[in-house]
């Protein structure tokens, strides 16, 4: 319910029309019951703009279906504890790399996620955060060597593409002389020394990691680009304590 409420706020702020969740009626007897699903929609403020495509045919029609934005005939009617229909659907679409469905799926039970959440709280003045903050904790390598900022570095193309969606919020960093990941700077770099160190770390994950010098670009949300020639940091000089 809390996550849907945050998603609803984000939806209105960014002018989206509806929310999609992966809930299945009866899959989790304590939270995903047919009688509690309308409560989540109501309490989150999302009302009939909350769509559950996997169970849509066994739930009342939502506004996107009534308006014809979605074709109800192409949605599903999954119910119950078994995940076999979802797994068959994933296979049909060619998805093979996904988390095991066994056990609890709450992100707070994921040790790595929890460490990132604690780090975020410890390095902010309060616990005020947005849905974007929560989403970014699930993506990329998170590296912090200063309380003022952390680096979020994409690990593969999908994460790089995802991080592109946040270029209006953060300064982004990328290598222009070699192939490499996209990185975001969450926070403010206050010294030339910290900037050079941050760029050297990000450069380490590029194809130029063994070069004497690579060219790194910092691009601001308003598209101001500054380039720097940087020697990538040695692998042994990356302190494990920096890795969140």
CSV table of C-alpha atoms in Angstrom, one decimal:
chain,number,residue,atom,x,y,z
A,1,UNK,CA,0.0,0.0,0.0
A,2,UNK,CA,2.8,2.5,0.9
A,3,UNK,CA,4.7,1.8,-2.3
A,4,UNK,CA,1.5,2.2,-4.4
A,5,UNK,CA,0.8,5.5,-2.6
A,6,UNK,CA,4.3,6.8,-3.5
A,7,UNK,CA,3.8,5.6,-7.1
A,8,UNK,CA,0.5,7.4,-7.2
A,9,UNK,CA,2.1,10.7,-6.1
A,10,UNK,CA,4.9,10.2,-8.7
A,11,UNK,CA,2.2,9.5,-11.4
A,12,UNK,CA,0.4,12.8,-10.8
A,13,UNK,CA,3.7,14.8,-10.5
A,14,UNK,CA,4.9,13.4,-13.9
A,15,UNK,CA,1.5,13.5,-15.7
A,16,UNK,CA,1.1,9.7,-16.2
A,17,UNK,CA,-2.4,8.2,-16.7
A,18,UNK,CA,-2.3,5.0,-14.6
A,19,UNK,CA,-0.3,2.6,-12.5
A,20,UNK,CA,0.5,-1.0,-13.2
A,21,UNK,CA,1.5,-3.5,-10.5
A,22,UNK,CA,2.3,-7.2,-10.6
A,23,UNK,CA,-0.1,-8.3,-7.9
A,24,UNK,CA,-2.0,-11.6,-8.3
A,25,UNK,CA,-5.3,-12.3,-6.5
A,26,UNK,CA,-4.7,-14.9,-3.7
A,27,UNK,CA,-0.9,-15.1,-4.2
A,28,UNK,CA,-0.2,-13.7,-0.8
A,29,UNK,CA,-3.0,-14.6,1.6
A,30,UNK,CA,-2.2,-11.7,4.0
A,31,UNK,CA,-1.9,-8.9,1.5
A,32,UNK,CA,-3.1,-9.9,-2.0
A,33,UNK,CA,-6.6,-11.0,-1.2
A,34,UNK,CA,-9.6,-10.1,-3.4
A,35,UNK,CA,-11.2,-8.2,-0.5
A,36,UNK,CA,-8.1,-6.1,0.3
A,37,UNK,CA,-7.1,-5.1,-3.2
A,38,UNK,CA,-9.8,-2.4,-3.5
A,39,UNK,CA,-8.6,-1.0,-0.1
A,40,UNK,CA,-5.0,-0.6,-1.5
A,41,UNK,CA,-6.4,1.3,-4.5
A,42,UNK,CA,-8.6,3.5,-2.3
A,43,UNK,CA,-6.0,4.2,0.5
A,44,UNK,CA,-3.2,4.9,-2.0
A,45,UNK,CA,-5.3,7.5,-3.8
A,46,UNK,CA,-4.9,5.7,-7.1
A,47,UNK,CA,-8.6,4.6,-7.3
A,48,UNK,CA,-9.6,3.0,-10.6
A,49,UNK,CA,-6.3,4.0,-12.2
A,50,UNK,CA,-4.5,1.1,-10.5
A,51,UNK,CA,-4.2,-1.8,-13.0
A,52,UNK,CA,-3.2,-5.4,-12.1
A,53,UNK,CA,-2.7,-7.0,-15.6
A,54,UNK,CA,-2.1,-10.5,-14.2
A,55,UNK,CA,-5.4,-10.7,-12.5
A,56,UNK,CA,-7.4,-8.0,-14.3
A,57,UNK,CA,-10.1,-10.5,-15.6
A,58,UNK,CA,-11.1,-11.5,-12.1
A,59,UNK,CA,-11.2,-7.9,-10.8
A,60,UNK,CA,-13.6,-5.0,-11.6
A,61,UNK,CA,-12.8,-3.1,-14.8
A,62,UNK,CA,-10.5,-0.1,-14.2
A,63,UNK,CA,-10.7,3.3,-15.9
A,64,UNK,CA,-7.9,2.5,-18.4
A,65,UNK,CA,-9.9,-0.6,-19.6
A,66,UNK,CA,-13.2,1.3,-19.6
A,67,UNK,CA,-11.7,4.1,-21.7
A,68,UNK,CA,-10.1,1.6,-24.1
A,69,UNK,CA,-6.5,2.6,-23.2
A,70,UNK,CA,-5.9,-1.1,-22.5
A,71,UNK,CA,-7.5,-4.1,-24.2
A,72,UNK,CA,-9.0,-6.1,-21.3
A,73,UNK,CA,-9.1,-9.2,-23.6
A,74,UNK,CA,-5.3,-9.2,-23.7
A,75,UNK,CA,-5.0,-9.1,-19.9
A,76,UNK,CA,-5.0,-12.1,-17.6
A,77,UNK,CA,-7.0,-13.8,-14.9
A,78,UNK,CA,-4.3,-15.4,-12.7
A,79,UNK,CA,-5.3,-16.4,-9.1
A,80,UNK,CA,-3.9,-18.4,-6.3
A,81,UNK,CA,-0.5,-19.2,-4.8
A,82,UNK,CA,1.1,-21.0,-7.8
A,83,UNK,CA,3.5,-19.1,-9.9
A,84,UNK,CA,3.4,-21.5,-12.8
A,85,UNK,CA,1.3,-19.2,-15.1
A,86,UNK,CA,3.6,-16.3,-14.5
A,87,UNK,CA,6.7,-18.5,-15.2
A,88,UNK,CA,5.1,-19.8,-18.4
A,89,UNK,CA,4.3,-16.2,-19.4
A,90,UNK,CA,7.9,-15.2,-18.7
A,91,UNK,CA,9.2,-18.1,-20.9
A,92,UNK,CA,6.8,-17.0,-23.7
A,93,UNK,CA,8.4,-13.6,-23.7
A,94,UNK,CA,11.9,-15.0,-23.4
A,95,UNK,CA,12.6,-13.8,-19.8
A,96,UNK,CA,14.8,-16.3,-18.0
A,97,UNK,CA,16.8,-14.2,-15.6
A,98,UNK,CA,14.5,-13.2,-12.7
A,99,UNK,CA,14.5,-13.6,-9.0
A,100,UNK,CA,13.3,-16.9,-7.4
A,101,UNK,CA,9.6,-16.6,-6.6
A,102,UNK,CA,10.0,-18.6,-3.4
A,103,UNK,CA,9.8,-16.8,0.0
A,104,UNK,CA,9.2,-13.2,0.8
A,105,UNK,CA,9.7,-10.6,-2.0
A,106,UNK,CA,9.7,-7.5,0.1
A,107,UNK,CA,12.8,-5.4,-0.8
A,108,UNK,CA,13.5,-4.8,2.9
A,109,UNK,CA,14.3,-8.5,3.3
A,110,UNK,CA,17.1,-8.1,0.7
A,111,UNK,CA,20.3,-7.5,2.7
A,112,UNK,CA,22.0,-5.6,-0.1
A,113,UNK,CA,19.0,-3.3,-0.6
A,114,UNK,CA,18.7,-2.7,3.2
A,115,UNK,CA,22.3,-1.6,3.3
A,116,UNK,CA,21.7,0.9,0.6
A,117,UNK,CA,18.6,2.2,2.4
A,118,UNK,CA,20.5,2.6,5.7
A,119,UNK,CA,23.3,4.4,3.8
A,120,UNK,CA,20.7,6.8,2.3
A,121,UNK,CA,19.2,7.6,5.7
A,122,UNK,CA,22.6,8.0,7.4
A,123,UNK,CA,23.8,10.5,4.8
A,124,UNK,CA,20.7,12.7,4.7
A,125,UNK,CA,19.5,15.1,7.2
A,126,UNK,CA,16.1,13.3,7.4
A,127,UNK,CA,14.2,10.3,6.1
A,128,UNK,CA,12.3,12.3,3.5
A,129,UNK,CA,12.6,10.5,0.2
A,130,UNK,CA,10.8,10.0,-3.1
A,131,UNK,CA,9.8,7.0,-5.2
A,132,UNK,CA,12.8,7.8,-7.4
A,133,UNK,CA,15.1,7.3,-4.5
A,134,UNK,CA,13.6,3.9,-3.8
A,135,UNK,CA,13.9,2.8,-7.4
A,136,UNK,CA,17.5,3.9,-7.7
A,137,UNK,CA,18.5,1.7,-4.7
A,138,UNK,CA,17.8,-1.3,-6.9
A,139,UNK,CA,19.9,-0.3,-9.8
A,140,UNK,CA,23.7,-0.2,-10.4
A,141,UNK,CA,26.8,-0.3,-8.3
A,142,UNK,CA,26.6,2.2,-5.4
A,143,UNK,CA,29.9,3.7,-4.3
A,144,UNK,CA,30.4,6.2,-1.5
A,145,UNK,CA,33.7,7.6,-0.3
A,146,UNK,CA,32.3,10.9,0.9
A,147,UNK,CA,29.2,11.7,3.0
A,148,UNK,CA,28.4,14.5,0.4
A,149,UNK,CA,27.6,12.2,-2.5
A,150,UNK,CA,27.5,8.7,-3.9
A,151,UNK,CA,28.1,7.3,-7.3
A,152,UNK,CA,25.5,5.1,-9.0
A,153,UNK,CA,27.2,3.2,-11.9
A,154,UNK,CA,25.3,1.1,-14.4
A,155,UNK,CA,26.3,-2.5,-14.6
A,156,UNK,CA,24.9,-3.3,-18.1
A,157,UNK,CA,23.0,-1.7,-20.9
A,158,UNK,CA,19.6,-2.1,-19.3
A,159,UNK,CA,20.7,-0.3,-16.2
A,160,UNK,CA,22.4,2.4,-18.3
A,161,UNK,CA,19.1,2.9,-20.1
A,162,UNK,CA,17.2,3.1,-16.8
A,163,UNK,CA,19.6,5.6,-15.4
A,164,UNK,CA,19.1,7.8,-18.5
A,165,UNK,CA,15.7,8.5,-17.1
A,166,UNK,CA,17.2,10.4,-14.2
A,167,UNK,CA,19.5,12.7,-16.1
A,168,UNK,CA,17.1,15.6,-15.3
A,169,UNK,CA,17.7,15.1,-11.6
A,170,UNK,CA,21.4,14.4,-11.3
A,171,UNK,CA,24.8,15.2,-13.0
A,172,UNK,CA,25.6,12.2,-15.2
A,173,UNK,CA,29.1,10.9,-16.0
A,174,UNK,CA,30.3,8.9,-18.9
A,175,UNK,CA,33.5,8.1,-20.8
A,176,UNK,CA,33.8,9.7,-24.2
A,177,UNK,CA,37.1,8.1,-25.3
A,178,UNK,CA,36.1,4.5,-24.6
A,179,UNK,CA,33.0,2.4,-24.1
A,180,UNK,CA,31.8,2.4,-20.6
A,181,UNK,CA,28.9,2.7,-18.2
A,182,UNK,CA,26.6,5.6,-17.4
A,183,UNK,CA,26.9,6.9,-13.9
A,184,UNK,CA,24.9,9.4,-11.8
A,185,UNK,CA,26.2,11.6,-9.0
A,186,UNK,CA,23.6,11.6,-6.2
A,187,UNK,CA,24.7,14.5,-4.1
A,188,UNK,CA,27.2,17.4,-4.5
A,189,UNK,CA,30.9,17.1,-5.2
A,190,UNK,CA,32.6,20.0,-3.3
A,191,UNK,CA,36.3,19.7,-4.2
A,192,UNK,CA,38.5,19.1,-7.3
A,193,UNK,CA,40.1,16.2,-5.4
A,194,UNK,CA,36.8,14.4,-4.8
A,195,UNK,CA,35.7,15.0,-8.4
A,196,UNK,CA,39.0,13.6,-9.8
A,197,UNK,CA,38.6,10.6,-7.5
A,198,UNK,CA,35.0,10.0,-8.5
A,199,UNK,CA,35.9,10.2,-12.2
A,200,UNK,CA,38.8,7.8,-11.7
A,201,UNK,CA,36.5,5.3,-10.1
A,202,UNK,CA,33.9,5.4,-12.8
A,203,UNK,CA,36.7,5.2,-15.5
A,204,UNK,CA,37.8,2.0,-13.9
A,205,UNK,CA,34.6,0.4,-15.1
A,206,UNK,CA,35.1,1.5,-18.7
A,207,UNK,CA,37.0,-0.3,-21.5
A,208,UNK,CA,39.8,2.2,-20.9
A,209,UNK,CA,40.4,0.9,-17.3
A,210,UNK,CA,44.1,0.0,-18.1
A,211,UNK,CA,44.8,3.1,-20.2
A,212,UNK,CA,47.1,5.9,-18.9
A,213,UNK,CA,44.3,8.4,-19.5
A,214,UNK,CA,40.7,8.4,-20.5
A,215,UNK,CA,38.3,11.3,-21.2
A,216,UNK,CA,35.4,11.5,-18.8
A,217,UNK,CA,32.4,13.9,-19.2
A,218,UNK,CA,30.2,15.4,-16.6
A,219,UNK,CA,26.9,16.5,-17.9
A,220,UNK,CA,24.5,18.6,-15.9
A,221,UNK,CA,20.7,18.3,-16.1
A,222,UNK,CA,20.7,21.5,-18.3
A,223,UNK,CA,23.1,19.8,-20.8
A,224,UNK,CA,26.2,21.6,-19.8
A,225,UNK,CA,29.1,19.2,-20.5
A,226,UNK,CA,32.7,19.4,-19.1
A,227,UNK,CA,35.4,16.9,-20.1
A,228,UNK,CA,38.3,15.8,-18.0
A,229,UNK,CA,41.4,13.6,-18.8
A,230,UNK,CA,41.7,11.1,-16.0
A,231,UNK,CA,43.8,8.1,-15.1
A,232,UNK,CA,41.5,5.3,-14.0
A,233,UNK,CA,42.0,4.2,-10.4
A,234,UNK,CA,43.8,0.9,-9.8
A,235,UNK,CA,41.5,-1.9,-8.8
A,236,UNK,CA,43.5,-2.4,-5.6
A,237,UNK,CA,42.9,1.2,-4.7
A,238,UNK,CA,39.1,0.8,-4.6
A,239,UNK,CA,38.4,0.4,-0.9
A,240,UNK,CA,35.7,-2.3,-0.3
A,241,UNK,CA,34.3,0.0,2.4
A,242,UNK,CA,33.2,2.4,-0.4
A,243,UNK,CA,30.9,-0.3,-1.9
A,244,UNK,CA,27.4,0.0,-0.5
